[in-house]
Amino acid sequence: MIANKDCKIVWNKCLGVIRDILQNEQLFNTWFRPIVPLQLENSVLTIQVPSHYFYEYLEEHYIDLLRKTIRRELGNGAQLRYTILMERTIGSGTNVVLPSTGYKAVHNLPKDMPININTENAKDFPNPFTIPGIQKVRIHSQLNGNYTLENFVEGECNRLARSAGYAIAENPGRTSFNPLLIYGNAGLGKTHLAHAIGIKTKEKYPDKTVLYVTAEQFSQQFREASANQTVNDFMHFYEMIDVLIIDDIHFWENRVQKTQEAFFHIFNYLHQRGKQIIITTDKAPADLAGLESRLISRLKWGLSADIQAPNVETRMAILKQKLANDGVEMPHEVIEYIAYNINTNVRELEGALISLMAQSSLNKKQITIDLAKQMIDKFVKNTAREITIDYIQKVICDYFNLPIESIQSHTRKREIVQARQLAMYFAKKMTKASLAIIGLQCGNKDHATVLHACKTVTNLAETDKQFRFWVEELEKKFNQ
Ligand code: ADP
Ligand code: MG
């Protein structure tokens, strides 16, 4: 299609009006300058927009402005048609009727554009979307080759997420797990699994474009694109992806509104075309209150699979696998000791193992259970393990061989009163809980009782030898 003269004149008039109304040069340059008028026939103005996103954005934000301006120039019967440049997947000439606006959009597609870019070394293009006009470029997936599915130990804690990941890699975009949302606390393997799915997909489908990106990188890229007025290239780039992995999207909570909006469009674009989306976050979708609600509703479309903290068998299996990968041998009792003592998350588990191996090789010491104990004592203290009031009560009751309910009871029996006072003393010392909360949890007492208990324990520990012994023994147990 060649722009006829009238068409250009009409469009230029429209642009003048739009510019005046917008009063914002940057918005004007971003959203109206790139539009090319193509044809004017029977009051139907056809404009070419650079991308599908661009078209959606105009429809969402500027349709009223466009409608008014075009009707002003062409009368009430005026219609607007869009042609989308570089649309890849919809067949030529697809008609899309948009009932919301009464306008018709026609996707009129050019043939595949020739690409004269050396695609051999995709690493040369760390940000390919900054290069306009590229349609097919080999995109570097940003996947970490160590994070394979084979290296990802399966356990009760991650079974659902792992098997969904496996199914996706076999059939990306074609399972009902789209999007796949993996959620769980830090250090439990979300990033590892997300990479693993990407790697497996690439093994099976080398031609698919897989991309791993953190939510932070994504918003950074978007910010740069906005500043450089290259949002369209940014959108094109993401529209080319077959399997898009975005890590840690809780990073967007209560911020980066525009990034969320851009992602929403990319999500829709890819999802509609059967492309796979994989997302990780540190909380369940229902708790992601700081994200745009329409985005949250999309995230619930597929499967949300959580990863829990591993149980002791899985922790052992993870340790054994890391050792096997590194070709290091370690006595079974040492592995067991680490697995039993580090139960918070896998990153800490690995950290402990690495420190132990480093200790032994630096000091030329054999890895023994004693070395492990020394090292883990240091390690666990450093990592501020959280001790709860419940846990304190349990340890004290176990130590004195009392039923745990006795602390909650109203009995005035001496041994129980003492256990209760010890629980209050340690709760004050080892948790951040207020006196009121401690009192509430230790037999529904008030804060003055807790304060009194703390004083009593301190006094007794100074004057009574037996009592001091108990306090010291319990202290050791809490610091283990
Ligand atoms: P997250 O992204 O949830 O914070 P990561 O994926 O970064 O956690 O995992 C932390 C570390 O623990 C990584 O080195 C990862 O390889 C390891 N890891 C976590 N889960 C497993 C598992 N099931 N099997 C093997 N290694 C694991
Ligand atoms: Mg992570």
Short mmCIF file of C-alpha atoms and ligand atoms in Angstrom, two decimals:
data_model
loop_
_atom_site.label_atom_id
_atom_site.label_comp_id
_atom_site.label_asym_id
_atom_site.label_seq_id
_atom_site.Cartn_x
_atom_site.Cartn_y
_atom_site.Cartn_z
CA MET A 1 0.00 0.00 0.00
CA ILE A 2 1.27 3.41 -0.81
CA ALA A 3 0.05 6.35 1.18
CA ASN A 4 -2.06 8.60 -0.98
CA LYS A 5 -1.77 12.31 -0.68
CA ASP A 6 -5.12 12.90 1.01
CA CYS A 7 -4.37 10.32 3.55
CA LYS A 8 -1.16 12.02 4.57
CA ILE A 9 -2.78 15.41 4.70
CA VAL A 10 -5.66 14.17 6.83
CA TRP A 11 -3.35 12.31 9.18
CA ASN A 12 -1.06 15.30 9.56
CA LYS A 13 -4.03 17.42 10.52
CA CYS A 14 -5.05 14.82 13.06
CA LEU A 15 -1.54 14.74 14.44
CA GLY A 16 -1.59 18.50 14.88
CA VAL A 17 -4.80 18.30 16.90
CA ILE A 18 -3.61 15.33 18.94
CA ARG A 19 -0.38 17.09 19.74
CA ASP A 20 -2.23 20.16 20.96
CA ILE A 21 -4.55 18.13 23.12
CA LEU A 22 -1.86 15.90 24.56
CA GLN A 23 0.45 18.74 25.55
CA ASN A 24 3.15 16.22 26.16
CA GLU A 25 5.91 15.89 23.63
CA GLN A 26 7.24 12.62 24.96
CA LEU A 27 3.90 10.85 24.85
CA PHE A 28 3.27 12.26 21.45
CA ASN A 29 6.63 11.04 20.16
CA THR A 30 6.16 7.63 21.70
CA TRP A 31 2.62 6.87 20.68
CA PHE A 32 1.80 8.98 17.63
CA ARG A 33 5.00 9.75 15.73
CA PRO A 34 5.61 6.09 14.87
CA ILE A 35 2.19 5.76 13.22
CA VAL A 36 2.29 5.71 9.43
CA PRO A 37 -0.83 6.67 7.51
CA LEU A 38 -1.33 4.15 4.72
CA GLN A 39 -4.60 4.66 3.02
CA LEU A 40 -7.79 6.67 3.02
CA GLU A 41 -10.75 5.18 1.24
CA ASN A 42 -14.42 5.99 1.78
CA SER A 43 -13.79 7.59 5.17
CA VAL A 44 -11.78 4.56 6.28
CA LEU A 45 -8.37 5.63 7.42
CA THR A 46 -5.76 2.88 7.63
CA ILE A 47 -2.79 3.46 9.84
CA GLN A 48 0.21 1.29 10.39
CA VAL A 49 1.40 0.74 13.96
CA PRO A 50 4.68 -0.91 14.91
CA SER A 51 3.41 -3.73 17.08
CA HIS A 52 0.47 -5.51 18.54
CA TYR A 53 1.23 -3.99 21.89
CA PHE A 54 1.21 -0.57 20.33
CA TYR A 55 -2.20 -1.21 18.87
CA GLU A 56 -3.54 -2.45 22.21
CA TYR A 57 -2.04 0.49 23.98
CA LEU A 58 -3.69 2.96 21.62
CA GLU A 59 -6.99 1.18 21.98
CA GLU A 60 -6.74 1.26 25.71
CA HIS A 61 -5.47 4.76 26.27
CA TYR A 62 -6.11 6.91 23.24
CA ILE A 63 -9.10 5.55 21.42
CA ASP A 64 -11.34 8.43 22.45
CA LEU A 65 -8.80 10.94 21.34
CA LEU A 66 -8.32 9.15 18.02
CA ARG A 67 -12.04 8.77 17.48
CA LYS A 68 -12.77 12.42 18.12
CA THR A 69 -9.92 13.69 16.01
CA ILE A 70 -10.61 11.45 13.06
CA ARG A 71 -14.33 12.18 13.11
CA ARG A 72 -13.54 15.85 13.16
CA GLU A 73 -11.56 15.48 9.96
CA LEU A 74 -13.64 12.86 8.17
CA GLY A 75 -17.11 13.13 9.63
CA ASN A 76 -19.16 10.79 11.78
CA GLY A 77 -18.95 7.84 9.42
CA ALA A 78 -15.19 7.71 9.80
CA GLN A 79 -13.50 4.41 10.55
CA LEU A 80 -10.05 3.54 11.68
CA ARG A 81 -8.13 0.48 10.63
CA TYR A 82 -4.86 -0.72 11.92
CA THR A 83 -2.13 -2.53 10.14
CA ILE A 84 0.45 -4.06 12.35
CA LEU A 85 4.01 -4.07 11.21
CA MET A 86 6.04 -7.18 11.89
CA GLU A 87 3.18 -9.22 13.19
CA ARG A 88 4.54 -12.73 13.12
CA THR A 89 1.97 -15.28 14.02
CA ILE A 90 -1.43 -14.24 12.78
CA GLY A 91 -2.04 -15.14 9.17
CA SER A 92 -2.30 -12.41 6.59
CA GLY A 93 -5.52 -10.50 6.38
CA THR A 94 -7.06 -11.61 9.66
CA ASN A 95 -9.98 -9.43 10.56
CA VAL A 96 -10.45 -8.49 14.13
CA VAL A 97 -13.60 -6.68 15.04
CA LEU A 98 -13.40 -4.67 18.18
CA PRO A 99 -16.92 -4.23 19.45
CA SER A 100 -15.91 -2.04 22.34
CA THR A 101 -15.02 0.82 20.09
CA GLY A 102 -17.08 0.17 16.99
CA TYR A 103 -13.87 0.41 15.00
CA LYS A 104 -12.45 -2.29 12.90
CA ALA A 105 -8.89 -3.38 13.13
CA VAL A 106 -7.39 -5.16 10.21
CA HIS A 107 -4.12 -6.91 10.59
CA ASN A 108 -2.55 -6.64 7.25
CA LEU A 109 0.71 -8.39 7.26
CA PRO A 110 3.90 -7.82 5.39
CA LYS A 111 5.93 -10.83 4.32
CA ASP A 112 8.67 -11.99 6.62
CA MET A 113 11.30 -9.34 6.65
CA PRO A 114 14.79 -10.24 5.55
CA ILE A 115 17.27 -10.17 8.34
CA ASN A 116 20.80 -9.21 7.70
CA ILE A 117 22.16 -9.66 11.13
CA ASN A 118 24.75 -12.19 12.04
CA THR A 119 22.82 -14.50 14.30
CA GLU A 120 25.76 -16.78 14.98
CA ASN A 121 26.81 -15.04 18.09
CA ALA A 122 23.73 -13.97 19.94
CA LYS A 123 25.85 -12.84 22.87
CA ASP A 124 26.83 -9.88 20.79
CA PHE A 125 23.35 -8.59 21.43
CA PRO A 126 22.82 -8.44 25.13
CA ASN A 127 19.77 -6.28 24.54
CA PRO A 128 18.53 -7.22 21.12
CA PHE A 129 15.39 -5.20 21.53
CA THR A 130 17.41 -2.04 21.26
CA ILE A 131 18.05 -2.88 17.63
CA PRO A 132 14.97 -1.91 15.70
CA GLY A 133 13.61 -3.95 12.88
CA ILE A 134 14.85 -7.34 13.95
CA GLN A 135 12.40 -10.09 13.54
CA LYS A 136 14.33 -13.22 14.17
CA VAL A 137 17.48 -13.12 16.09
CA ARG A 138 18.91 -15.91 18.10
CA ILE A 139 18.31 -14.74 21.61
CA HIS A 140 20.63 -15.86 24.32
CA SER A 141 18.48 -17.68 26.85
CA GLN A 142 20.37 -16.50 29.95
CA LEU A 143 20.02 -19.99 31.40
CA ASN A 144 22.44 -21.31 34.00
CA GLY A 145 23.63 -24.71 32.79
CA ASN A 146 24.13 -26.02 36.33
CA TYR A 147 20.49 -25.65 37.22
CA THR A 148 19.24 -28.73 35.42
CA LEU A 149 16.19 -30.83 36.15
CA GLU A 150 18.47 -33.82 36.73
CA ASN A 151 20.24 -31.85 39.48
CA PHE A 152 16.98 -30.80 41.05
CA VAL A 153 16.30 -33.39 43.70
CA GLU A 154 12.68 -34.42 43.88
CA GLY A 155 10.92 -34.51 47.24
CA GLU A 156 7.47 -34.20 48.72
CA CYS A 157 8.22 -30.48 49.03
CA ASN A 158 8.55 -29.81 45.30
CA ARG A 159 6.86 -32.74 43.55
CA LEU A 160 3.98 -30.85 41.98
CA ALA A 161 6.10 -27.96 40.72
CA ARG A 162 8.78 -30.30 39.43
CA SER A 163 6.45 -32.58 37.54
CA ALA A 164 4.53 -29.66 36.08
CA GLY A 165 7.90 -28.29 34.97
CA TYR A 166 8.73 -31.59 33.33
CA ALA A 167 5.42 -31.68 31.49
CA ILE A 168 5.91 -28.13 30.28
CA ALA A 169 9.37 -28.87 28.93
CA GLU A 170 7.89 -31.77 26.96
CA ASN A 171 5.14 -29.60 25.56
CA PRO A 172 5.70 -25.91 26.16
CA GLY A 173 2.56 -23.81 25.90
CA ARG A 174 0.42 -26.86 25.21
CA THR A 175 -0.34 -28.02 28.75
CA SER A 176 -2.88 -26.48 31.07
CA PHE A 177 0.00 -25.22 33.17
CA ASN A 178 0.15 -21.88 31.45
CA PRO A 179 1.26 -19.81 33.14
CA LEU A 180 3.15 -21.93 35.61
CA LEU A 181 3.56 -19.96 38.80
CA ILE A 182 6.13 -21.35 41.20
CA TYR A 183 6.00 -19.87 44.66
CA GLY A 184 7.79 -20.46 47.95
CA ASN A 185 10.17 -18.95 50.46
CA ALA A 186 13.69 -17.87 49.59
CA GLY A 187 16.29 -20.55 49.06
CA LEU A 188 13.91 -23.41 48.29
CA GLY A 189 14.75 -23.85 44.61
CA LYS A 190 12.40 -21.63 42.60
CA THR A 191 15.14 -20.14 40.46
CA HIS A 192 16.78 -23.52 40.00
CA LEU A 193 13.55 -25.13 38.82
CA ALA A 194 12.71 -22.24 36.51
CA HIS A 195 16.10 -22.57 34.79
CA ALA A 196 15.72 -26.34 34.69
CA ILE A 197 12.46 -26.09 32.75
CA GLY A 198 14.10 -23.72 30.30
CA ILE A 199 17.09 -26.01 29.82
CA LYS A 200 14.94 -29.10 29.30
CA THR A 201 12.78 -27.25 26.79
CA LYS A 202 15.86 -26.16 24.87
CA GLU A 203 17.14 -29.75 24.81
CA LYS A 204 13.93 -30.99 23.32
CA TYR A 205 13.17 -28.00 21.11
CA PRO A 206 16.45 -26.29 20.19
CA ASP A 207 14.65 -23.90 17.86
CA LYS A 208 12.34 -22.49 20.47
CA THR A 209 13.25 -19.12 21.84
CA VAL A 210 13.57 -19.44 25.60
CA LEU A 211 14.38 -16.49 27.79
CA TYR A 212 15.11 -16.26 31.49
CA VAL A 213 14.97 -12.83 33.01
CA THR A 214 14.55 -11.59 36.56
CA ALA A 215 11.66 -9.26 37.27
CA GLU A 216 14.21 -6.68 38.28
CA GLN A 217 16.05 -6.91 34.95
CA PHE A 218 12.77 -6.75 33.11
CA SER A 219 11.71 -3.55 34.81
CA GLN A 220 15.18 -2.08 34.35
CA GLN A 221 15.04 -2.84 30.63
CA PHE A 222 11.60 -1.33 30.43
CA ARG A 223 12.73 1.80 32.22
CA GLU A 224 15.65 2.20 29.80
CA ALA A 225 13.39 1.59 26.84
CA SER A 226 10.99 4.27 28.08
CA ALA A 227 13.80 6.74 28.58
CA ASN A 228 15.18 6.03 25.11
CA GLN A 229 11.75 5.94 23.53
CA THR A 230 12.27 2.39 22.39
CA VAL A 231 9.33 0.79 24.16
CA ASN A 232 8.17 -0.65 20.86
CA ASP A 233 11.41 -2.47 20.31
CA PHE A 234 11.23 -3.73 23.85
CA MET A 235 7.75 -5.08 23.24
CA HIS A 236 8.78 -6.67 19.93
CA PHE A 237 11.60 -8.38 21.61
CA TYR A 238 9.40 -9.99 24.23
CA GLU A 239 6.74 -10.87 21.69
CA MET A 240 9.30 -13.09 19.95
CA ILE A 241 9.73 -15.40 22.92
CA ASP A 242 8.33 -18.93 22.97
CA VAL A 243 9.06 -19.70 26.61
CA LEU A 244 9.32 -16.68 28.85
CA ILE A 245 10.61 -17.17 32.39
CA ILE A 246 10.33 -14.25 34.80
CA ASP A 247 11.88 -14.75 38.22
CA ASP A 248 10.79 -13.11 41.47
CA ILE A 249 7.91 -10.97 40.31
CA HIS A 250 7.14 -9.94 43.88
CA PHE A 251 9.86 -7.40 43.08
CA TRP A 252 7.17 -5.42 41.24
CA GLU A 253 4.83 -5.21 44.19
CA ASN A 254 3.58 -1.70 44.94
CA ARG A 255 5.82 -0.19 42.29
CA VAL A 256 6.75 -0.13 38.60
CA GLN A 257 3.19 0.32 37.45
CA LYS A 258 4.21 0.83 33.84
CA THR A 259 6.34 -2.29 33.84
CA GLN A 260 3.39 -4.29 35.12
CA GLU A 261 1.26 -2.84 32.38
CA ALA A 262 3.81 -3.75 29.71
CA PHE A 263 4.10 -7.23 31.12
CA PHE A 264 0.34 -7.59 31.14
CA HIS A 265 0.29 -6.93 27.40
CA ILE A 266 3.17 -9.27 26.74
CA PHE A 267 1.46 -11.91 28.82
CA ASN A 268 -1.74 -11.61 26.81
CA TYR A 269 0.10 -11.58 23.54
CA LEU A 270 2.12 -14.69 24.32
CA HIS A 271 -0.67 -16.56 26.04
CA GLN A 272 -3.07 -16.04 23.16
CA ARG A 273 -0.49 -17.53 20.85
CA GLY A 274 0.15 -20.62 22.94
CA LYS A 275 3.52 -19.46 24.19
CA GLN A 276 4.63 -20.65 27.61
CA ILE A 277 5.00 -18.32 30.57
CA ILE A 278 6.75 -19.33 33.77
CA ILE A 279 6.80 -17.08 36.78
CA THR A 280 8.28 -17.34 40.24
CA THR A 281 7.37 -15.41 43.34
CA ASP A 282 7.80 -15.64 47.08
CA LYS A 283 4.08 -15.80 47.78
CA ALA A 284 0.88 -17.36 46.54
CA PRO A 285 -1.01 -15.31 43.92
CA ALA A 286 -3.74 -14.49 46.43
CA ASP A 287 -1.17 -12.79 48.64
CA LEU A 288 0.43 -10.75 45.88
CA ALA A 289 -1.70 -7.76 46.79
CA GLY A 290 0.82 -5.25 45.52
CA LEU A 291 0.43 -6.28 41.88
CA GLU A 292 -2.19 -5.00 39.47
CA SER A 293 -5.35 -7.00 40.01
CA ARG A 294 -5.87 -7.86 36.35
CA LEU A 295 -2.35 -9.23 36.29
CA ILE A 296 -2.99 -11.33 39.38
CA SER A 297 -6.10 -12.74 37.78
CA ARG A 298 -4.04 -13.79 34.75
CA LEU A 299 -1.47 -15.44 36.97
CA LYS A 300 -4.22 -17.66 38.35
CA TRP A 301 -5.14 -18.99 34.92
CA GLY A 302 -2.66 -21.83 34.88
CA LEU A 303 -1.11 -23.76 37.72
CA SER A 304 0.21 -22.28 40.96
CA ALA A 305 2.58 -24.76 42.53
CA ASP A 306 4.35 -24.15 45.79
CA ILE A 307 7.73 -25.34 46.97
CA GLN A 308 7.96 -26.14 50.66
CA ALA A 309 10.99 -26.60 52.88
CA PRO A 310 12.44 -30.08 52.28
CA ASN A 311 12.09 -32.81 54.90
CA VAL A 312 15.15 -34.52 56.29
CA GLU A 313 15.24 -37.29 53.65
CA THR A 314 15.17 -34.76 50.85
CA ARG A 315 17.84 -32.70 52.61
CA MET A 316 20.04 -35.79 52.75
CA ALA A 317 19.41 -36.54 49.09
CA ILE A 318 20.31 -32.97 48.13
CA LEU A 319 23.55 -33.11 50.12
CA LYS A 320 24.49 -36.47 48.60
CA GLN A 321 23.86 -35.20 45.13
CA LYS A 322 25.99 -32.08 45.63
CA LEU A 323 28.80 -34.25 46.97
CA ALA A 324 28.53 -36.65 44.05
CA ASN A 325 28.61 -33.74 41.59
CA ASP A 326 31.74 -32.37 43.23
CA GLY A 327 33.33 -35.81 43.55
CA VAL A 328 33.75 -35.42 47.31
CA GLU A 329 33.25 -38.20 49.83
CA MET A 330 31.95 -37.61 53.31
CA PRO A 331 31.04 -40.00 56.11
CA HIS A 332 27.36 -40.79 56.28
CA GLU A 333 27.04 -39.61 59.88
CA VAL A 334 28.38 -36.19 58.89
CA ILE A 335 25.85 -35.85 56.08
CA GLU A 336 23.15 -36.88 58.49
CA TYR A 337 24.35 -34.39 61.07
CA ILE A 338 24.18 -31.51 58.59
CA ALA A 339 20.79 -32.60 57.24
CA TYR A 340 19.31 -32.78 60.73
CA ASN A 341 20.72 -29.50 61.91
CA ILE A 342 20.12 -27.23 58.98
CA ASN A 343 16.47 -27.33 58.20
CA THR A 344 15.56 -23.87 57.07
CA ASN A 345 16.43 -23.78 53.42
CA VAL A 346 18.48 -25.42 50.73
CA ARG A 347 20.76 -22.45 50.20
CA GLU A 348 21.89 -22.66 53.83
CA LEU A 349 22.27 -26.39 53.54
CA GLU A 350 24.57 -25.93 50.57
CA GLY A 351 26.40 -23.13 52.34
CA ALA A 352 27.13 -25.37 55.31
CA LEU A 353 28.38 -28.14 53.06
CA ILE A 354 30.66 -25.81 51.12
CA SER A 355 32.08 -24.28 54.32
CA LEU A 356 32.77 -27.74 55.67
CA MET A 357 34.55 -28.83 52.51
CA ALA A 358 36.55 -25.59 52.49
CA GLN A 359 37.50 -26.01 56.15
CA SER A 360 38.70 -29.52 55.60
CA SER A 361 40.72 -28.76 52.50
CA LEU A 362 42.27 -25.56 53.85
CA ASN A 363 43.26 -27.07 57.16
CA LYS A 364 44.00 -30.49 55.67
CA LYS A 365 41.62 -31.96 58.22
CA GLN A 366 39.55 -35.07 57.75
CA ILE A 367 35.86 -34.39 57.57
CA THR A 368 34.65 -35.79 60.86
CA ILE A 369 31.51 -35.32 62.85
CA ASP A 370 33.43 -33.11 65.29
CA LEU A 371 34.57 -30.80 62.54
CA ALA A 372 30.99 -30.69 61.27
CA LYS A 373 29.72 -29.81 64.74
CA GLN A 374 32.21 -27.00 65.20
CA MET A 375 31.46 -25.61 61.79
CA ILE A 376 27.70 -25.88 62.06
CA ASP A 377 27.70 -24.28 65.51
CA LYS A 378 29.31 -21.26 63.93
CA PHE A 379 27.19 -21.44 60.84
CA VAL A 380 23.86 -21.73 62.60
CA LYS A 381 24.65 -18.96 65.04
CA ASN A 382 25.55 -16.70 62.18
CA THR A 383 22.34 -17.32 60.35
CA ALA A 384 20.07 -16.08 63.14
CA ARG A 385 17.82 -19.10 63.35
CA GLU A 386 14.46 -18.07 64.59
CA ILE A 387 13.42 -19.55 67.93
CA THR A 388 9.74 -19.47 68.77
CA ILE A 389 8.02 -19.44 72.17
CA ASP A 390 6.47 -22.81 71.31
CA TYR A 391 9.87 -24.27 70.64
CA ILE A 392 11.21 -22.92 73.93
CA GLN A 393 8.33 -24.49 75.83
CA LYS A 394 8.88 -27.80 74.10
CA VAL A 395 12.58 -27.92 74.89
CA ILE A 396 11.97 -27.04 78.55
CA CYS A 397 9.17 -29.58 78.96
CA ASP A 398 11.26 -32.29 77.29
CA TYR A 399 14.15 -31.46 79.58
CA PHE A 400 12.08 -31.71 82.77
CA ASN A 401 9.96 -34.48 81.38
CA LEU A 402 6.73 -32.57 81.81
CA PRO A 403 3.71 -32.58 79.47
CA ILE A 404 3.70 -29.44 77.33
CA GLU A 405 0.16 -28.53 78.49
CA SER A 406 1.41 -28.08 82.04
CA ILE A 407 2.94 -24.71 81.16
CA GLN A 408 -0.47 -23.50 80.00
CA SER A 409 -2.23 -24.77 83.14
CA HIS A 410 -2.95 -22.82 86.31
CA THR A 411 -1.27 -25.26 88.63
CA ARG A 412 0.96 -23.87 91.38
CA LYS A 413 3.07 -26.99 91.66
CA ARG A 414 6.61 -25.86 92.20
CA GLU A 415 8.27 -27.73 89.33
CA ILE A 416 5.68 -26.49 86.87
CA VAL A 417 5.88 -22.91 88.11
CA GLN A 418 9.64 -23.10 87.60
CA ALA A 419 9.35 -24.53 84.11
CA ARG A 420 6.90 -21.79 83.24
CA GLN A 421 9.22 -19.13 84.61
CA LEU A 422 12.12 -20.58 82.66
CA ALA A 423 10.03 -20.52 79.51
CA MET A 424 9.23 -16.85 80.09
CA TYR A 425 12.88 -16.05 80.82
CA PHE A 426 14.14 -17.73 77.64
CA ALA A 427 11.32 -16.30 75.55
CA LYS A 428 12.30 -12.81 76.72
CA LYS A 429 15.94 -13.52 76.02
CA MET A 430 15.70 -15.32 72.71
CA THR A 431 12.69 -13.94 70.88
CA LYS A 432 11.52 -10.50 69.92
CA ALA A 433 8.09 -11.08 71.49
CA SER A 434 6.71 -8.47 73.90
CA LEU A 435 6.17 -9.24 77.60
CA ALA A 436 2.42 -9.24 76.96
CA ILE A 437 2.69 -11.83 74.18
CA ILE A 438 5.03 -14.01 76.20
CA GLY A 439 2.60 -13.90 79.13
CA LEU A 440 -0.30 -14.76 76.87
CA GLN A 441 1.45 -17.81 75.46
CA CYS A 442 2.81 -19.04 78.80
CA GLY A 443 -0.39 -19.76 80.69
CA ASN A 444 -2.28 -16.54 79.98
CA LYS A 445 -0.37 -14.35 82.45
CA ASP A 446 0.10 -10.59 82.34
CA HIS A 447 3.30 -8.72 81.55
CA ALA A 448 4.11 -8.06 85.24
CA THR A 449 4.17 -11.81 85.87
CA VAL A 450 6.61 -12.25 83.01
CA LEU A 451 8.86 -9.53 84.37
CA HIS A 452 8.74 -11.13 87.81
CA ALA A 453 9.60 -14.52 86.32
CA CYS A 454 12.66 -13.09 84.54
CA LYS A 455 13.92 -11.57 87.79
CA THR A 456 13.29 -14.77 89.72
CA VAL A 457 15.22 -16.87 87.20
CA THR A 458 18.16 -14.44 87.23
CA ASN A 459 18.25 -14.43 91.06
CA LEU A 460 17.95 -18.18 91.38
CA ALA A 461 20.66 -18.74 88.78
CA GLU A 462 22.98 -16.67 90.94
CA THR A 463 22.12 -18.26 94.28
CA ASP A 464 21.02 -21.83 93.59
CA LYS A 465 23.61 -24.19 92.14
CA GLN A 466 21.13 -26.74 90.84
CA PHE A 467 19.06 -24.04 89.20
CA ARG A 468 22.11 -22.52 87.56
CA PHE A 469 22.96 -25.92 86.12
CA TRP A 470 19.49 -26.17 84.54
CA VAL A 471 19.73 -22.71 83.03
CA GLU A 472 23.13 -23.48 81.55
CA GLU A 473 22.02 -26.82 80.16
CA LEU A 474 18.96 -25.30 78.58
CA GLU A 475 21.02 -22.46 77.16
CA LYS A 476 23.23 -25.01 75.45
CA LYS A 477 20.21 -26.72 73.94
CA PHE A 478 18.87 -23.48 72.52
CA ASN A 479 22.21 -22.57 71.04
CA GLN A 480 22.82 -25.92 69.42
P1 ADP B 1 15.03 -19.59 45.38
O1 ADP B 1 15.04 -19.10 43.99
O2 ADP B 1 13.76 -20.28 45.77
O3 ADP B 1 15.43 -18.55 46.39
P2 ADP B 1 17.27 -21.17 44.47
O4 ADP B 1 16.66 -21.79 43.27
O5 ADP B 1 18.21 -20.06 44.26
O6 ADP B 1 16.13 -20.74 45.50
O7 ADP B 1 17.95 -22.34 45.32
C1 ADP B 1 18.96 -22.12 46.27
C2 ADP B 1 20.03 -23.17 46.12
O8 ADP B 1 19.52 -24.42 46.53
C3 ADP B 1 20.49 -23.33 44.69
O9 ADP B 1 21.89 -23.49 44.67
C4 ADP B 1 19.80 -24.59 44.22
O10 ADP B 1 20.60 -25.30 43.28
C5 ADP B 1 19.65 -25.38 45.49
N1 ADP B 1 18.45 -26.21 45.49
C6 ADP B 1 17.22 -25.84 45.87
N2 ADP B 1 16.35 -26.86 45.77
C7 ADP B 1 17.05 -27.91 45.31
C8 ADP B 1 16.71 -29.26 45.00
N3 ADP B 1 15.47 -29.74 45.12
N4 ADP B 1 17.70 -30.07 44.55
C9 ADP B 1 18.95 -29.61 44.42
N5 ADP B 1 19.34 -28.35 44.70
C10 ADP B 1 18.40 -27.50 45.14
MG MG B 2 15.44 -17.16 43.31
#
